[in-house]
Amino acid sequence: MVTNLPAEAKAKWAEVVACRSIPEKIRLMREFISLVPKHKGTSNLLANVRRRIAILERELERQRSRKRGGYGGFSVPKEGAGQIIILGPTNAGRSSLLTSLTSAKAQVSPVYFMTKKPIVGMMSYQDIQFQLVEAPALIKGASEGKMNGPQILGLARNADGLILMVDLSTDPVGDFVMLRSELENAGIMIEKPEGEVEVIRRISGAGLQVVGTGSFVDCTLEDVRRLLSSYRINSALIRIRGKVTLETLEESLFSSLVYKPTILIANKMDAEGAGENLARLKRFMTNLKIPLIPVSCRNGEGLTRIGDYIFQMLRIIRVYPKEPGEKKPSHRPLVINEGATVIEAARRLHSKLYKEFRHARIWGPSAKYPGQRVGASHVLKDGDIIEIR
Ligand SMILES: Nc1nc2c(ncn2[C@@H]2O[C@H](COP(=O)(O)OP(=O)(O)OP(=O)(O)O)[C@@H](O)[C@H]2O)c(=O)[nH]1
Ligand SMILES: [Mg+2]
């Protein structure tokens, strides 16, 4: 619970947000901490701010080392329907997975730490493609800077989803615990929260605009307006998913936490002792909302199921545009987020369709009957055919 912060603290936070220089921001954040009363209700908030300070300090260190000629960050431009980073300890079989699912050339080897830079491959799934990226191995202490840890975790932070890979021939539970804790230390959550909310500040005075598939459960838009205004935020885009409370919204202002949809792939099912280790891992994962897929990259077992899991985790849908008068739709779908409406599809297809939008016709899962005429706010479903007038 973070409500009832002193006005001084809220004003200081507005300064933190407005500040563009990292050293200055760190200083302001420390001042903010000194203005927050210390008790149970503020401990989460303080932990979040301290974590942000730690992340900024590492970023500062990285910038300095780059200036000294050190290696900068890893970054992979996104392609296809979603970017998935494959994370795991060394030797788990990340390169084996990448080469099994894509045509990328990664070196598979019993030698530890073979992969030193991200390797990218495109995976075909039905009529779309996913971009898979093998990250170099993640080790304990990565979030504190070991073995390119910050660069690897930076990749993960920017991804659309994660594949965590563990090794059934050794200690898959230990692998998973290590990966989860390094991600957590870097502010990356892998378990789906009840509700998600992000406040994107805008400079122009367009007021508050709420978008997304979620809703506020315990407050009105007026409450939201009042709360944000106490942080001097009067113009913002608020993106929500799931059930969001006023408290979650307020915490999001301080938090650098992000949620990344995640699947866990347990590799080397063919290896000796894998059965027992898998049983142990399953027991450990019982109460976690993360899908577990046992596979063997060596004999191919389990690999064909991965595409469905990735598609579901990305929370995307495919919509097939059709020209008026044409019988058949395009076989190249538009890939958009779950919950997207007709007008968002129009905007993605063509700015002219968007500006001059009148109505659309829909065939498929979201249509009550074939060719149903719908307006801008109609919510689309995977497999819909859309004709825009
Ligand atoms: N038994 C068995 N061995 C496997 C399987 N998949 C990969 N291996 C072996 O595990 C070793 C490591 O595989 P890689 O794919 O190179 O592992 P990695 O995670 O990319 O490792 P680094 O990049 O070196 O950190 C190799 O000797 C592979 O042949 C599998 O399903 N079963
Ligand atoms: Mg590798």
mmCIF file of N, CA, C and O and ligand atoms in Angstrom, residues 86-100 106-116 119 134-138 165 167 169 266-272 295-301 303, ligand 1:
data_model
loop_
_atom_site.group_PDB
_atom_site.id
_atom_site.type_symbol
_atom_site.label_atom_id
_atom_site.label_comp_id
_atom_site.label_asym_id
_atom_site.label_seq_id
_atom_site.Cartn_x
_atom_site.Cartn_y
_atom_site.Cartn_z
ATOM 1 N N ILE A 86 15.614 -16.967 -25.657
ATOM 2 C CA ILE A 86 15.866 -18.266 -25.014
ATOM 3 C C ILE A 86 16.949 -18.076 -23.959
ATOM 4 O O ILE A 86 18.096 -17.755 -24.283
ATOM 5 N N LEU A 87 16.557 -18.255 -22.705
ATOM 6 C CA LEU A 87 17.483 -18.061 -21.586
ATOM 7 C C LEU A 87 17.732 -19.389 -20.897
ATOM 8 O O LEU A 87 16.816 -20.191 -20.746
ATOM 9 N N GLY A 88 18.946 -19.584 -20.438
ATOM 10 C CA GLY A 88 19.206 -20.808 -19.687
ATOM 11 C C GLY A 88 20.633 -20.824 -19.203
ATOM 12 O O GLY A 88 21.446 -19.993 -19.618
ATOM 13 N N PRO A 89 20.953 -21.790 -18.326
ATOM 14 C CA PRO A 89 22.332 -21.947 -17.904
ATOM 15 C C PRO A 89 23.129 -22.545 -19.066
ATOM 16 O O PRO A 89 22.535 -23.033 -20.036
ATOM 17 N N THR A 90 24.424 -22.519 -18.969
ATOM 18 C CA THR A 90 25.213 -23.069 -20.063
ATOM 19 C C THR A 90 24.954 -24.566 -20.200
ATOM 20 O O THR A 90 24.638 -25.254 -19.231
ATOM 21 N N ASN A 91 25.006 -25.025 -21.473
ATOM 22 C CA ASN A 91 24.881 -26.445 -21.777
ATOM 23 C C ASN A 91 23.448 -26.994 -21.678
ATOM 24 O O ASN A 91 23.248 -28.203 -21.807
ATOM 25 N N ALA A 92 22.465 -26.137 -21.412
ATOM 26 C CA ALA A 92 21.084 -26.615 -21.289
ATOM 27 C C ALA A 92 20.552 -27.106 -22.632
ATOM 28 O O ALA A 92 19.619 -27.901 -22.692
ATOM 29 N N GLY A 93 21.150 -26.598 -23.725
ATOM 30 C CA GLY A 93 20.688 -26.997 -25.053
ATOM 31 C C GLY A 93 19.996 -25.862 -25.792
ATOM 32 O O GLY A 93 19.152 -26.097 -26.656
ATOM 33 N N ARG A 94 20.360 -24.615 -25.473
ATOM 34 C CA ARG A 94 19.730 -23.467 -26.141
ATOM 35 C C ARG A 94 20.047 -23.468 -27.633
ATOM 36 O O ARG A 94 19.174 -23.268 -28.483
ATOM 37 N N SER A 95 21.303 -23.705 -27.974
ATOM 38 C CA SER A 95 21.660 -23.740 -29.402
ATOM 39 C C SER A 95 20.975 -24.916 -30.093
ATOM 40 O O SER A 95 20.546 -24.797 -31.247
ATOM 41 N N SER A 96 20.879 -26.031 -29.392
ATOM 42 C CA SER A 96 20.205 -27.203 -29.978
ATOM 43 C C SER A 96 18.757 -26.879 -30.283
ATOM 44 O O SER A 96 18.233 -27.241 -31.342
ATOM 45 N N LEU A 97 18.096 -26.185 -29.375
ATOM 46 C CA LEU A 97 16.697 -25.811 -29.589
ATOM 47 C C LEU A 97 16.577 -24.863 -30.780
ATOM 48 O O LEU A 97 15.732 -25.040 -31.660
ATOM 49 N N LEU A 98 17.441 -23.853 -30.799
ATOM 50 C CA LEU A 98 17.397 -22.865 -31.882
ATOM 51 C C LEU A 98 17.601 -23.536 -33.236
ATOM 52 O O LEU A 98 16.872 -23.257 -34.194
ATOM 53 N N THR A 99 18.564 -24.449 -33.321
ATOM 54 C CA THR A 99 18.823 -25.088 -34.615
ATOM 55 C C THR A 99 17.736 -26.101 -34.961
ATOM 56 O O THR A 99 17.511 -26.394 -36.125
ATOM 57 N N SER A 100 17.043 -26.644 -33.956
ATOM 58 C CA SER A 100 15.930 -27.567 -34.252
ATOM 59 C C SER A 100 14.722 -26.820 -34.795
ATOM 60 O O SER A 100 13.977 -27.356 -35.605
ATOM 61 N N ALA A 106 23.795 -22.146 -35.079
ATOM 62 C CA ALA A 106 24.398 -21.920 -33.775
ATOM 63 C C ALA A 106 25.238 -23.150 -33.483
ATOM 64 O O ALA A 106 24.875 -24.253 -33.875
ATOM 65 N N GLN A 107 26.356 -22.948 -32.809
ATOM 66 C CA GLN A 107 27.232 -24.082 -32.571
ATOM 67 C C GLN A 107 26.783 -24.885 -31.355
ATOM 68 O O GLN A 107 26.758 -24.369 -30.236
ATOM 69 N N VAL A 108 26.416 -26.137 -31.604
ATOM 70 C CA VAL A 108 26.031 -27.049 -30.520
ATOM 71 C C VAL A 108 27.292 -27.760 -30.060
ATOM 72 O O VAL A 108 28.027 -28.301 -30.874
ATOM 73 N N SER A 109 27.530 -27.736 -28.752
ATOM 74 C CA SER A 109 28.782 -28.328 -28.288
ATOM 75 C C SER A 109 28.734 -28.637 -26.804
ATOM 76 O O SER A 109 28.088 -27.919 -26.038
ATOM 77 N N PRO A 110 29.405 -29.710 -26.385
ATOM 78 C CA PRO A 110 29.476 -30.006 -24.954
ATOM 79 C C PRO A 110 30.374 -29.009 -24.211
ATOM 80 O O PRO A 110 30.394 -28.999 -22.971
ATOM 81 N N VAL A 111 31.134 -28.239 -24.966
ATOM 82 C CA VAL A 111 31.996 -27.235 -24.331
ATOM 83 C C VAL A 111 31.109 -26.143 -23.721
ATOM 84 O O VAL A 111 30.170 -25.669 -24.371
ATOM 85 N N TYR A 112 31.383 -25.753 -22.487
ATOM 86 C CA TYR A 112 30.556 -24.745 -21.827
ATOM 87 C C TYR A 112 30.751 -23.363 -22.449
ATOM 88 O O TYR A 112 31.817 -23.057 -22.969
ATOM 89 N N PHE A 113 29.727 -22.544 -22.367
ATOM 90 C CA PHE A 113 29.761 -21.150 -22.806
ATOM 91 C C PHE A 113 30.191 -20.975 -24.263
ATOM 92 O O PHE A 113 30.980 -20.096 -24.590
ATOM 93 N N MET A 114 29.651 -21.837 -25.142
ATOM 94 C CA MET A 114 29.957 -21.717 -26.572
ATOM 95 C C MET A 114 29.332 -20.448 -27.147
ATOM 96 O O MET A 114 29.934 -19.756 -27.950
ATOM 97 N N THR A 115 28.085 -20.181 -26.777
ATOM 98 C CA THR A 115 27.384 -19.030 -27.360
ATOM 99 C C THR A 115 27.787 -17.772 -26.613
ATOM 100 O O THR A 115 27.578 -17.678 -25.399
ATOM 101 N N LYS A 116 28.363 -16.819 -27.354
ATOM 102 C CA LYS A 116 28.885 -15.627 -26.684
ATOM 103 C C LYS A 116 28.114 -14.361 -27.016
ATOM 104 O O LYS A 116 28.223 -13.364 -26.323
ATOM 105 N N ILE A 119 22.115 -15.105 -30.903
ATOM 106 C CA ILE A 119 21.973 -15.699 -32.230
ATOM 107 C C ILE A 119 20.480 -15.745 -32.560
ATOM 108 O O ILE A 119 19.668 -16.144 -31.736
ATOM 109 N N GLU A 134 18.713 -16.863 -29.232
ATOM 110 C CA GLU A 134 19.473 -17.547 -28.186
ATOM 111 C C GLU A 134 20.373 -16.525 -27.502
ATOM 112 O O GLU A 134 21.221 -15.901 -28.133
ATOM 113 N N ALA A 135 20.157 -16.345 -26.203
ATOM 114 C CA ALA A 135 21.035 -15.454 -25.450
ATOM 115 C C ALA A 135 22.212 -16.266 -24.944
ATOM 116 O O ALA A 135 22.097 -17.466 -24.736
ATOM 117 N N PRO A 136 23.367 -15.634 -24.730
ATOM 118 C CA PRO A 136 24.458 -16.344 -24.061
ATOM 119 C C PRO A 136 23.977 -16.850 -22.697
ATOM 120 O O PRO A 136 22.982 -16.361 -22.176
ATOM 121 N N ALA A 137 24.694 -17.819 -22.153
ATOM 122 C CA ALA A 137 24.249 -18.450 -20.900
ATOM 123 C C ALA A 137 24.138 -17.431 -19.771
ATOM 124 O O ALA A 137 24.926 -16.496 -19.665
ATOM 125 N N LEU A 138 23.127 -17.664 -18.938
ATOM 126 C CA LEU A 138 22.921 -16.808 -17.771
ATOM 127 C C LEU A 138 23.480 -17.554 -16.557
ATOM 128 O O LEU A 138 23.197 -18.733 -16.377
ATOM 129 N N MET A 165 15.104 -22.317 -20.334
ATOM 130 C CA MET A 165 15.481 -23.677 -20.649
ATOM 131 C C MET A 165 16.269 -24.279 -19.503
ATOM 132 O O MET A 165 17.205 -23.657 -19.003
ATOM 133 N N ASP A 167 17.951 -28.131 -17.756
ATOM 134 C CA ASP A 167 18.601 -29.370 -18.180
ATOM 135 C C ASP A 167 18.156 -30.530 -17.295
ATOM 136 O O ASP A 167 18.484 -30.576 -16.109
ATOM 137 N N SER A 169 19.147 -33.495 -17.325
ATOM 138 C CA SER A 169 20.187 -34.470 -16.996
ATOM 139 C C SER A 169 20.981 -34.029 -15.766
ATOM 140 O O SER A 169 21.788 -34.787 -15.248
ATOM 141 N N ALA A 266 11.989 -28.010 -20.527
ATOM 142 C CA ALA A 266 12.927 -28.896 -19.842
ATOM 143 C C ALA A 266 13.506 -29.838 -20.881
ATOM 144 O O ALA A 266 12.797 -30.671 -21.438
ATOM 145 N N ASN A 267 14.791 -29.696 -21.153
ATOM 146 C CA ASN A 267 15.432 -30.418 -22.264
ATOM 147 C C ASN A 267 16.186 -31.659 -21.773
ATOM 148 O O ASN A 267 16.487 -31.795 -20.601
ATOM 149 N N LYS A 268 16.479 -32.537 -22.709
ATOM 150 C CA LYS A 268 17.249 -33.779 -22.488
ATOM 151 C C LYS A 268 16.399 -34.836 -21.792
ATOM 152 O O LYS A 268 16.870 -35.541 -20.902
ATOM 153 N N MET A 269 15.154 -34.954 -22.229
ATOM 154 C CA MET A 269 14.256 -35.965 -21.704
ATOM 155 C C MET A 269 14.800 -37.370 -21.918
ATOM 156 O O MET A 269 14.414 -38.298 -21.223
ATOM 157 N N ASP A 270 15.659 -37.489 -22.943
ATOM 158 C CA ASP A 270 16.213 -38.814 -23.263
ATOM 159 C C ASP A 270 17.336 -39.224 -22.310
ATOM 160 O O ASP A 270 17.735 -40.382 -22.278
ATOM 161 N N ALA A 271 17.852 -38.264 -21.538
ATOM 162 C CA ALA A 271 19.063 -38.548 -20.751
ATOM 163 C C ALA A 271 18.764 -39.399 -19.520
ATOM 164 O O ALA A 271 17.632 -39.481 -19.052
ATOM 165 N N GLU A 272 19.814 -40.007 -19.013
ATOM 166 C CA GLU A 272 19.683 -40.832 -17.820
ATOM 167 C C GLU A 272 19.239 -39.975 -16.634
ATOM 168 O O GLU A 272 19.736 -38.866 -16.441
ATOM 169 N N VAL A 295 11.075 -31.740 -23.374
ATOM 170 C CA VAL A 295 11.471 -32.067 -24.754
ATOM 171 C C VAL A 295 12.818 -32.783 -24.773
ATOM 172 O O VAL A 295 13.536 -32.832 -23.764
ATOM 173 N N SER A 296 13.121 -33.317 -25.945
ATOM 174 C CA SER A 296 14.486 -33.754 -26.195
ATOM 175 C C SER A 296 14.892 -33.200 -27.545
ATOM 176 O O SER A 296 14.309 -33.543 -28.565
ATOM 177 N N CYS A 297 15.879 -32.312 -27.542
ATOM 178 C CA CYS A 297 16.349 -31.781 -28.831
ATOM 179 C C CYS A 297 17.086 -32.884 -29.587
ATOM 180 O O CYS A 297 17.184 -32.841 -30.803
ATOM 181 N N ARG A 298 17.572 -33.882 -28.842
ATOM 182 C CA ARG A 298 18.319 -34.960 -29.495
ATOM 183 C C ARG A 298 17.402 -35.831 -30.340
ATOM 184 O O ARG A 298 17.701 -36.083 -31.496
ATOM 185 N N ASN A 299 16.260 -36.289 -29.775
ATOM 186 C CA ASN A 299 15.388 -37.158 -30.586
ATOM 187 C C ASN A 299 14.116 -36.458 -31.066
ATOM 188 O O ASN A 299 13.253 -37.073 -31.674
ATOM 189 N N GLY A 300 13.985 -35.183 -30.791
ATOM 190 C CA GLY A 300 12.869 -34.413 -31.353
ATOM 191 C C GLY A 300 11.583 -34.451 -30.536
ATOM 192 O O GLY A 300 10.627 -33.742 -30.838
ATOM 193 N N GLU A 301 11.561 -35.255 -29.494
ATOM 194 C CA GLU A 301 10.342 -35.402 -28.699
ATOM 195 C C GLU A 301 9.889 -34.048 -28.121
ATOM 196 O O GLU A 301 10.694 -33.309 -27.570
ATOM 197 N N LEU A 303 9.046 -31.304 -29.413
ATOM 198 C CA LEU A 303 9.363 -30.027 -30.083
ATOM 199 C C LEU A 303 8.179 -29.451 -30.861
ATOM 200 O O LEU A 303 8.029 -28.235 -30.965
HETATM 201 N N1 LIG B 1 21.159 -36.129 -24.195
HETATM 202 C C1 LIG B 1 20.865 -34.947 -24.744
HETATM 203 N N2 LIG B 1 21.837 -34.061 -24.977
HETATM 204 C C2 LIG B 1 21.511 -32.867 -25.534
HETATM 205 C C3 LIG B 1 20.186 -32.559 -25.874
HETATM 206 N N3 LIG B 1 20.159 -31.303 -26.387
HETATM 207 C C4 LIG B 1 21.430 -30.858 -26.378
HETATM 208 N N4 LIG B 1 22.263 -31.821 -25.869
HETATM 209 C C5 LIG B 1 23.721 -31.723 -25.711
HETATM 210 O O1 LIG B 1 24.012 -30.758 -24.707
HETATM 211 C C6 LIG B 1 25.227 -30.078 -25.040
HETATM 212 C C7 LIG B 1 25.011 -28.566 -25.048
HETATM 213 O O2 LIG B 1 24.116 -28.217 -26.086
HETATM 214 P P1 LIG B 1 24.037 -26.740 -26.671
HETATM 215 O O3 LIG B 1 22.836 -26.686 -27.529
HETATM 216 O O4 LIG B 1 25.341 -26.333 -27.255
HETATM 217 O O5 LIG B 1 23.814 -25.964 -25.306
HETATM 218 P P2 LIG B 1 23.746 -24.367 -25.033
HETATM 219 O O6 LIG B 1 22.702 -24.167 -24.011
HETATM 220 O O7 LIG B 1 23.600 -23.645 -26.320
HETATM 221 O O8 LIG B 1 25.186 -24.131 -24.369
HETATM 222 P P3 LIG B 1 26.195 -22.857 -24.414
HETATM 223 O O9 LIG B 1 25.857 -21.983 -25.569
HETATM 224 O O10 LIG B 1 27.531 -23.476 -24.528
HETATM 225 O O11 LIG B 1 26.017 -22.170 -23.111
HETATM 226 C C8 LIG B 1 25.662 -30.609 -26.403
HETATM 227 O O12 LIG B 1 26.637 -31.589 -26.189
HETATM 228 C C9 LIG B 1 24.387 -31.220 -26.970
HETATM 229 O O13 LIG B 1 24.655 -32.275 -27.858
HETATM 230 C C10 LIG B 1 19.175 -33.537 -25.628
HETATM 231 O O14 LIG B 1 17.992 -33.366 -25.884
HETATM 232 N N5 LIG B 1 19.582 -34.702 -25.057
#
